[in-house]
PDB file of C-alpha atoms in Angstrom:
ATOM      1  CA  MET A   1     -28.276  63.248  -0.783  1.00  0.00           C
ATOM      2  CA  ARG A   2     -30.511  60.715   0.839  1.00  0.00           C
ATOM      3  CA  LYS A   3     -30.899  58.834  -2.459  1.00  0.00           C
ATOM      4  CA  LEU A   4     -27.125  58.812  -2.869  1.00  0.00           C
ATOM      5  CA  THR A   5     -26.662  57.337   0.613  1.00  0.00           C
ATOM      6  CA  ILE A   6     -29.269  54.653  -0.024  1.00  0.00           C
ATOM      7  CA  ALA A   7     -27.655  53.870  -3.382  1.00  0.00           C
ATOM      8  CA  GLY A   8     -24.274  53.612  -1.604  1.00  0.00           C
ATOM      9  CA  PHE A   9     -25.685  51.171   0.945  1.00  0.00           C
ATOM     10  CA  ALA A  10     -27.318  49.165  -1.833  1.00  0.00           C
ATOM     11  CA  LEU A  11     -24.043  49.026  -3.740  1.00  0.00           C
ATOM     12  CA  ALA A  12     -22.096  48.030  -0.617  1.00  0.00           C
ATOM     13  CA  THR A  13     -24.651  45.295   0.134  1.00  0.00           C
ATOM     14  CA  ALA A  14     -24.471  43.986  -3.437  1.00  0.00           C
ATOM     15  CA  LEU A  15     -20.664  43.910  -3.355  1.00  0.00           C
ATOM     16  CA  THR A  16     -20.650  42.183   0.027  1.00  0.00           C
ATOM     17  CA  ALA A  17     -23.152  39.589  -1.215  1.00  0.00           C
ATOM     18  CA  GLY A  18     -21.036  39.027  -4.328  1.00  0.00           C
ATOM     19  CA  CYS A  19     -17.909  38.551  -2.257  1.00  0.00           C
ATOM     20  CA  ALA A  20     -19.722  36.172   0.089  1.00  0.00           C
ATOM     21  CA  THR A  21     -20.905  34.133  -2.877  1.00  0.00           C
ATOM     22  CA  THR A  22     -17.386  34.044  -4.295  1.00  0.00           C
ATOM     23  CA  GLU A  23     -15.963  33.088  -0.899  1.00  0.00           C
ATOM     24  CA  GLN A  24     -18.582  30.333  -0.508  1.00  0.00           C
ATOM     25  CA  ALA A  25     -17.711  28.997  -3.945  1.00  0.00           C
ATOM     26  CA  ALA A  26     -14.033  28.986  -3.000  1.00  0.00           C
ATOM     27  CA  ILE A  27     -14.849  27.212   0.273  1.00  0.00           C
ATOM     28  CA  ASP A  28     -16.984  24.660  -1.583  1.00  0.00           C
ATOM     29  CA  GLU A  29     -14.195  24.057  -4.094  1.00  0.00           C
ATOM     30  CA  ALA A  30     -11.629  23.698  -1.311  1.00  0.00           C
ATOM     31  CA  ASN A  31     -13.892  21.207   0.472  1.00  0.00           C
ATOM     32  CA  ALA A  32     -14.355  19.228  -2.735  1.00  0.00           C
ATOM     33  CA  THR A  33     -10.592  19.198  -3.300  1.00  0.00           C
ATOM     34  CA  ALA A  34      -9.964  18.094   0.287  1.00  0.00           C
ATOM     35  CA  SER A  35     -12.569  15.358  -0.035  1.00  0.00           C
ATOM     36  CA  SER A  36     -10.974  14.170  -3.268  1.00  0.00           C
ATOM     37  CA  ALA A  37      -7.532  14.188  -1.660  1.00  0.00           C
ATOM     38  CA  GLU A  38      -8.863  12.191   1.286  1.00  0.00           C
ATOM     39  CA  GLN A  39     -10.375   9.609  -1.073  1.00  0.00           C
ATOM     40  CA  THR A  40      -7.092   9.388  -2.975  1.00  0.00           C
ATOM     41  CA  ALA A  41      -5.215   8.889   0.300  1.00  0.00           C
ATOM     42  CA  ASN A  42      -7.651   6.147   1.339  1.00  0.00           C
ATOM     43  CA  ASN A  43      -7.195   4.431  -2.017  1.00  0.00           C
ATOM     44  CA  ALA A  44      -3.413   4.647  -1.663  1.00  0.00           C
ATOM     45  CA  LEU A  45      -3.594   3.217   1.859  1.00  0.00           C
ATOM     46  CA  ASN A  46      -5.776   0.342   0.694  1.00  0.00           C
ATOM     47  CA  THR A  47      -3.351  -0.364  -2.147  1.00  0.00           C
ATOM     48  CA  ALA A  48      -0.400  -0.278   0.253  1.00  0.00           C
ATOM     49  CA  ASN A  49      -2.158  -2.633   2.670  1.00  0.00           C
ATOM     50  CA  SER A  50      -2.959  -5.010  -0.164  1.00  0.00           C
ATOM     51  CA  ALA A  51       0.645  -4.916  -1.358  1.00  0.00           C
ATOM     52  CA  ALA A  52       1.897  -5.577   2.167  1.00  0.00           C
ATOM     53  CA  SER A  53      -0.447  -8.553   2.468  1.00  0.00           C
ATOM     54  CA  SER A  54       0.761  -9.912  -0.870  1.00  0.00           C
ATOM     55  CA  ALA A  55       4.358  -9.440   0.219  1.00  0.00           C
ATOM     56  CA  ARG A  56       3.720 -11.354   3.456  1.00  0.00           C
ATOM     57  CA  THR A  57       2.115 -14.189   1.490  1.00  0.00           C
ATOM     58  CA  ALA A  58       5.037 -14.254  -0.943  1.00  0.00           C
ATOM     59  CA  GLN A  59       7.522 -14.313   1.927  1.00  0.00           C
ATOM     60  CA  GLN A  60       5.693 -17.208   3.584  1.00  0.00           C
ATOM     61  CA  THR A  61       5.665 -19.121   0.295  1.00  0.00           C
ATOM     62  CA  ALA A  62       9.379 -18.450  -0.189  1.00  0.00           C
ATOM     63  CA  GLU A  63      10.153 -19.662   3.338  1.00  0.00           C
ATOM     64  CA  GLU A  64       8.166 -22.850   2.715  1.00  0.00           C
ATOM     65  CA  ALA A  65      10.004 -23.399  -0.589  1.00  0.00           C
ATOM     66  CA  LEU A  66      13.343 -22.853   1.147  1.00  0.00           C
ATOM     67  CA  ALA A  67      12.438 -25.370   3.849  1.00  0.00           C
ATOM     68  CA  ALA A  68      11.452 -27.896   1.157  1.00  0.00           C
ATOM     69  CA  ALA A  69      14.709 -27.256  -0.719  1.00  0.00           C
ATOM     70  CA  ARG A  70      16.731 -27.784   2.469  1.00  0.00           C
ATOM     71  CA  ALA A  71      14.877 -31.048   3.154  1.00  0.00           C
ATOM     72  CA  ALA A  72      15.537 -32.179  -0.422  1.00  0.00           C
ATOM     73  CA  GLN A  73      19.231 -31.263  -0.067  1.00  0.00           C
ATOM     74  CA  LYS A  74      19.441 -33.219   3.167  1.00  0.00           C
ATOM     75  CA  ALA A  75      17.783 -36.244   1.538  1.00  0.00           C
ATOM     76  CA  ALA A  76      20.161 -35.982  -1.436  1.00  0.00           C
ATOM     77  CA  ASP A  77      23.173 -35.752   0.869  1.00  0.00           C
ATOM     78  CA  GLU A  78      22.032 -38.842   2.776  1.00  0.00           C
ATOM     79  CA  ALA A  79      21.437 -40.740  -0.476  1.00  0.00           C
ATOM     80  CA  ASN A  80      24.922 -39.777  -1.669  1.00  0.00           C
ATOM     81  CA  GLU A  81      26.419 -41.028   1.599  1.00  0.00           C
ATOM     82  CA  ARG A  82      24.600 -44.344   1.277  1.00  0.00           C
ATOM     83  CA  ALA A  83      25.737 -44.689  -2.332  1.00  0.00           C
ATOM     84  CA  LYS A  84      29.308 -43.877  -1.336  1.00  0.00           C
ATOM     85  CA  ARG A  85      29.277 -46.552   1.397  1.00  0.00           C
ATOM     86  CA  MET A  86      27.797 -49.078  -1.024  1.00  0.00           C
ATOM     87  CA  LEU A  87      30.549 -48.352  -3.556  1.00  0.00           C
ATOM     88  CA  GLU A  88      33.232 -48.696  -0.891  1.00  0.00           C
ATOM     89  CA  ARG A  89      31.825 -52.038   0.212  1.00  0.00           C
ATOM     90  CA  ALA A  90      31.547 -53.224  -3.401  1.00  0.00           C
ATOM     91  CA  SER A  91      35.145 -52.271  -4.141  1.00  0.00           C
ATOM     92  CA  GLN A  92      36.391 -54.190  -1.096  1.00  0.00           C
ATOM     93  CA  LYS A  93      34.918 -57.449  -2.293  1.00  0.00           C
TER      94      LYS A  93
END
């Protein structure tokens, strides 16, 4: 009977150790997955920040181009007005 009890304890200890090893492996795998997910999230954030920076640069460039186009339009309008006045004066002579 004593040998049976000792064998039972030995079996219970072996099963517990096996479960602990399995649980540790699961914990290690979960930690690795979480670490990978965190790295992926960091990469996504860096990509988003880079895209936002590029978008701000593009917007600034577009605003500068629009300002230049408005200045060119204003200069063209003024040149057309001068040409119109010159034609009116020439036709009066």
